[in-house]
Coordinates of C-alpha atoms in Angstrom, one line a residue:
Chain A
M1 CA 0.0 0.0 0.0
S2 CA 2.7 2.4 -1.0
L3 CA 2.1 6.1 -1.8
S4 CA 1.2 6.7 -5.5
A5 CA 1.9 10.0 -7.2
K6 CA -1.7 10.9 -6.8
D7 CA -1.5 10.1 -3.0
K8 CA 1.5 12.3 -2.6
A9 CA -0.1 15.2 -4.5
A10 CA -3.2 14.9 -2.3
V11 CA -1.1 14.9 0.9
R12 CA 0.8 18.0 -0.3
D13 CA -2.5 19.7 -1.2
L14 CA -4.1 19.0 2.1
W15 CA -0.9 19.9 4.0
A16 CA -0.8 23.3 2.3
K17 CA -4.4 23.9 3.5
I18 CA -3.8 22.7 7.1
S19 CA -0.2 23.5 7.9
G20 CA -1.2 27.0 9.2
K21 CA -3.0 25.3 12.0
A22 CA -0.4 22.6 12.7
D23 CA 0.1 23.6 16.3
D24 CA -3.7 23.4 17.0
I25 CA -3.9 20.1 15.2
G26 CA -1.0 18.6 17.2
Q27 CA -2.4 19.8 20.6
D28 CA -5.9 18.6 19.9
A29 CA -4.8 15.2 18.5
L30 CA -2.5 14.6 21.5
S31 CA -5.2 15.7 24.0
R32 CA -7.7 13.3 22.4
M33 CA -5.2 10.5 22.4
L34 CA -4.5 10.9 26.2
V35 CA -8.3 11.0 27.0
V36 CA -9.6 8.4 24.6
Y37 CA -6.7 5.9 25.0
P38 CA -5.6 6.4 28.6
Q39 CA -2.9 3.7 28.2
T40 CA -0.9 6.2 26.2
K41 CA -0.4 8.3 29.4
T42 CA 2.3 5.9 30.4
Y43 CA 4.8 7.8 28.1
F44 CA 4.1 11.1 29.8
S45 CA 4.2 10.3 33.5
H46 CA 6.9 13.0 33.9
W47 CA 4.4 15.8 32.9
K48 CA 2.6 17.8 35.6
D49 CA -0.6 18.2 33.6
L50 CA -2.0 15.7 31.1
S51 CA -5.4 17.4 30.6
P52 CA -6.5 18.5 27.2
G53 CA -4.9 21.8 26.1
S54 CA -2.4 21.9 29.0
A55 CA 1.0 23.5 28.5
P56 CA 3.0 20.3 28.1
V57 CA 0.4 18.9 25.7
R58 CA 0.5 22.1 23.6
K59 CA 4.3 22.1 23.5
H60 CA 4.5 18.4 22.6
G61 CA 1.8 18.8 20.0
K62 CA 4.0 21.3 18.2
T63 CA 7.0 18.9 18.4
V64 CA 4.9 16.0 16.9
M65 CA 3.5 18.1 14.1
S66 CA 6.9 19.4 13.1
G67 CA 7.9 15.8 12.7
V68 CA 4.8 15.3 10.4
A69 CA 5.9 18.4 8.5
E70 CA 9.3 17.0 8.0
A71 CA 7.7 13.8 6.8
V72 CA 5.7 15.7 4.2
S73 CA 8.9 17.2 2.9
K74 CA 10.5 13.8 2.7
I75 CA 7.5 12.0 1.3
D76 CA 9.4 10.5 -1.5
D77 CA 11.6 8.5 0.8
L78 CA 10.2 8.4 4.3
T79 CA 12.3 5.5 5.5
S80 CA 15.7 7.1 5.0
G81 CA 14.3 10.6 5.6
L82 CA 13.1 9.7 9.1
L83 CA 16.0 7.5 10.3
N84 CA 16.9 9.8 13.1
L85 CA 13.4 10.0 14.4
S86 CA 13.1 6.2 14.1
E87 CA 16.2 5.7 16.2
L88 CA 14.8 8.2 18.8
H89 CA 11.5 6.3 19.1
A90 CA 13.1 2.9 19.0
F91 CA 16.1 3.2 21.3
Q92 CA 15.3 6.2 23.6
L93 CA 11.6 6.6 23.8
R94 CA 10.7 3.0 23.2
V95 CA 7.2 3.8 22.1
D96 CA 5.2 0.7 21.3
P97 CA 4.5 1.1 17.6
A98 CA 0.8 0.2 18.2
N99 CA 0.5 3.8 19.4
F100 CA 1.4 5.3 16.1
K101 CA -1.9 4.0 14.8
I102 CA -3.7 5.5 17.7
L103 CA -2.2 9.0 17.3
S104 CA -2.8 8.8 13.5
H105 CA -6.5 8.1 14.1
N106 CA -6.7 11.1 16.4
I107 CA -5.0 13.3 13.8
L108 CA -7.6 12.2 11.3
V109 CA -10.4 13.0 13.7
V110 CA -9.0 16.5 14.3
L111 CA -8.7 17.1 10.5
A112 CA -12.3 16.1 10.1
I113 CA -13.3 18.5 12.9
L114 CA -11.3 21.5 11.7
F115 CA -11.5 21.0 7.9
P116 CA -14.8 19.2 7.2
T117 CA -15.0 20.3 3.6
D118 CA -11.4 19.8 2.7
F119 CA -11.2 16.4 4.4
T120 CA -13.0 14.5 1.6
P121 CA -12.9 10.7 1.4
E122 CA -10.1 11.1 -1.2
A123 CA -8.0 13.3 1.1
H124 CA -8.8 10.9 3.9
V125 CA -7.4 7.9 2.2
A126 CA -4.3 9.7 1.0
M127 CA -3.7 11.0 4.6
D128 CA -4.4 7.6 6.1
K129 CA -1.9 6.0 3.8
F130 CA 0.7 8.7 4.5
L131 CA 0.4 8.4 8.2
S132 CA 0.7 4.6 7.9
A133 CA 3.8 5.0 5.8
L134 CA 5.1 7.5 8.3
S135 CA 4.5 5.1 11.2
L136 CA 6.2 2.3 9.3
A137 CA 9.3 4.5 8.7
L138 CA 9.3 5.4 12.4
S139 CA 9.3 1.6 13.2
E140 CA 12.2 1.0 10.9
K141 CA 14.9 0.8 13.5
Y142 CA 12.9 -1.2 16.1
R143 CA 14.3 -4.6 15.2
Chain B
M1 CA -20.5 -6.9 31.5
V2 CA -20.0 -3.4 30.3
E3 CA -20.5 -0.6 32.8
W4 CA -22.0 2.7 31.7
S5 CA -21.9 5.7 34.0
D6 CA -24.8 8.1 34.0
S7 CA -22.8 10.7 32.2
E8 CA -21.8 8.2 29.5
R9 CA -25.5 7.2 29.1
S10 CA -26.6 10.7 28.6
T11 CA -23.6 11.5 26.3
I12 CA -24.5 8.6 24.0
A13 CA -28.2 9.5 23.9
S14 CA -27.3 13.1 23.2
V15 CA -24.8 12.3 20.4
W16 CA -27.2 9.8 18.8
G17 CA -30.1 12.3 19.1
K18 CA -28.1 14.7 16.9
I19 CA -27.1 12.2 14.3
N20 CA -29.0 12.4 11.0
V21 CA -29.1 8.7 10.1
D22 CA -30.1 9.4 6.5
E23 CA -27.0 11.5 6.0
I24 CA -24.4 10.1 8.3
G25 CA -25.1 6.4 7.4
P26 CA -24.5 6.7 3.7
Q27 CA -21.5 9.1 4.2
A28 CA -19.8 6.7 6.6
L29 CA -20.3 3.7 4.4
A30 CA -19.2 5.6 1.3
R31 CA -16.0 6.7 3.1
V32 CA -15.2 3.1 4.2
L33 CA -15.5 1.9 0.6
I34 CA -13.1 4.6 -0.5
V35 CA -10.6 4.6 2.4
Y36 CA -10.5 0.8 2.7
P37 CA -11.3 -0.4 -0.8
W38 CA -11.1 -4.1 0.0
T39 CA -14.4 -3.7 1.8
Q40 CA -16.1 -3.3 -1.5
R41 CA -15.9 -7.0 -1.8
Y42 CA -18.6 -7.5 0.8
F43 CA -21.0 -5.3 -1.1
G44 CA -20.5 -6.8 -4.6
A45 CA -23.3 -9.2 -4.0
F46 CA -25.7 -6.4 -3.3
G47 CA -25.7 -5.5 -7.0
N48 CA -28.1 -2.7 -7.5
L49 CA -28.7 -2.0 -3.8
S50 CA -27.3 1.4 -3.4
S51 CA -24.8 2.0 -0.7
A52 CA -27.0 4.9 0.5
T53 CA -29.7 2.4 1.4
H54 CA -27.3 0.1 3.1
G55 CA -25.6 3.0 4.9
R56 CA -29.0 3.9 6.4
T57 CA -29.6 0.2 7.3
V58 CA -26.3 -0.1 9.1
L59 CA -26.8 3.1 11.1
N60 CA -30.3 2.3 12.0
A61 CA -29.1 -0.9 13.5
L62 CA -27.0 1.2 15.9
D63 CA -30.3 2.6 17.3
K64 CA -30.9 -0.8 18.8
A65 CA -27.6 -0.6 20.6
V66 CA -28.3 2.9 21.9
K67 CA -31.7 1.7 23.3
N68 CA -30.2 -1.4 24.8
L69 CA -26.9 -0.3 26.3
D70 CA -27.0 -2.9 29.1
N71 CA -27.4 -5.8 26.7
I72 CA -25.7 -4.9 23.4
K73 CA -24.3 -8.4 23.0
G74 CA -27.7 -10.1 23.3
T75 CA -29.4 -7.5 21.1
Y76 CA -26.9 -8.1 18.4
S77 CA -26.8 -11.9 18.6
E78 CA -28.7 -12.4 15.3
L79 CA -26.8 -9.6 13.5
S80 CA -23.6 -11.2 14.6
Q81 CA -24.6 -14.5 13.3
L82 CA -25.5 -12.9 9.9
H83 CA -22.2 -11.0 9.6
C84 CA -20.0 -13.8 10.9
D85 CA -21.6 -17.1 9.8
K86 CA -23.3 -16.0 6.6
L87 CA -21.4 -12.9 5.3
N88 CA -18.0 -14.0 6.6
V89 CA -16.9 -10.5 7.3
D90 CA -13.5 -10.2 8.8
P91 CA -14.1 -8.6 12.2
D92 CA -11.3 -6.1 11.7
N93 CA -13.6 -4.4 9.2
F94 CA -16.1 -3.6 11.9
R95 CA -13.4 -1.6 13.6
L96 CA -12.6 0.2 10.3
L97 CA -16.3 1.1 9.9
A98 CA -16.4 2.3 13.5
D99 CA -13.3 4.5 12.8
C100 CA -14.8 6.0 9.6
L101 CA -18.1 6.6 11.5
T102 CA -16.3 8.5 14.2
I103 CA -14.6 10.6 11.5
V104 CA -17.9 11.4 9.8
V105 CA -19.5 12.3 13.1
A106 CA -16.5 14.5 13.8
S107 CA -17.0 16.4 10.5
A108 CA -20.7 16.9 11.4
F109 CA -20.2 17.8 15.0
G110 CA -17.0 19.9 14.9
S111 CA -15.7 20.8 18.3
A112 CA -18.9 19.5 20.0
L113 CA -17.2 16.2 19.7
S114 CA -14.9 17.1 22.6
P115 CA -12.2 14.6 23.7
A116 CA -14.5 13.4 26.5
V117 CA -17.4 12.9 24.1
Q118 CA -15.2 11.2 21.6
A119 CA -14.0 8.8 24.4
T120 CA -17.6 7.8 25.3
W121 CA -18.6 7.5 21.6
Q122 CA -15.6 5.3 20.8
K123 CA -16.3 3.2 23.9
F124 CA -19.9 2.7 22.7
L125 CA -18.7 1.7 19.2
S126 CA -16.1 -0.7 20.5
V127 CA -18.8 -2.5 22.5
V128 CA -20.9 -2.7 19.3
V129 CA -17.9 -4.0 17.4
A130 CA -17.2 -6.7 20.1
A131 CA -20.9 -7.7 20.0
L132 CA -20.8 -8.1 16.2
S133 CA -17.6 -10.1 16.4
S134 CA -18.9 -12.4 19.2
R135 CA -19.8 -15.3 17.0
Y136 CA -16.1 -15.8 16.1
F137 CA -15.2 -16.9 19.6

């Protein structure tokens, strides 16, 4: 299920429309992840406040979305483009890769909320494929 | 046994009350068929039956779950038999439909689908998905 030229164009198109709100998207997606999938809180036990929209959540949402932005720019070769991020997640953070799916789902929910007309089924499938490919690239160094 | 708090019960009733089945059902099904194209396989046999009609059918079935929160598994026993024994639907596809439904509801509700409401809604859908899958094990 690799990204076709059409998928990449759709992702770039959608990204152009949404990137202005990247920080909001990141904060909202992360907030939802922590509430809807409480098991994910395990990775953030060092934060003082895990509630939706809190300062650490907002800050980390930005970090996550700048990773997504980087991935968009490296969409033609995600695996080599995201090697450093993969090492970070595999060796330091040791995030269970199952959580990539969870965060991806919440990013899609936020896109549907913030951009209901732009997030067409066609944009949805392209974005879903892109986030899956991104997750796979992040998992590259795990074993 | 699934436990529902009073606040979860009222959230589910309130979300369901605002959902326009005639719109959301077809939209969710159309989205599943585009985002997860292998699911089209299950609808080939329907031939002329429009996915709009089937979208409404699927969503109307959720009404039974909403009205029987304390016995969703029992309420869906026949539907589970149909999907598992007759249609042979891989249960992972129930989860895919549930995810698409959440996204369509998110489009319609906007920020009214707060993180807490999303959590309750997804809990409800996962109970429905489990009930539909129950004939496999």
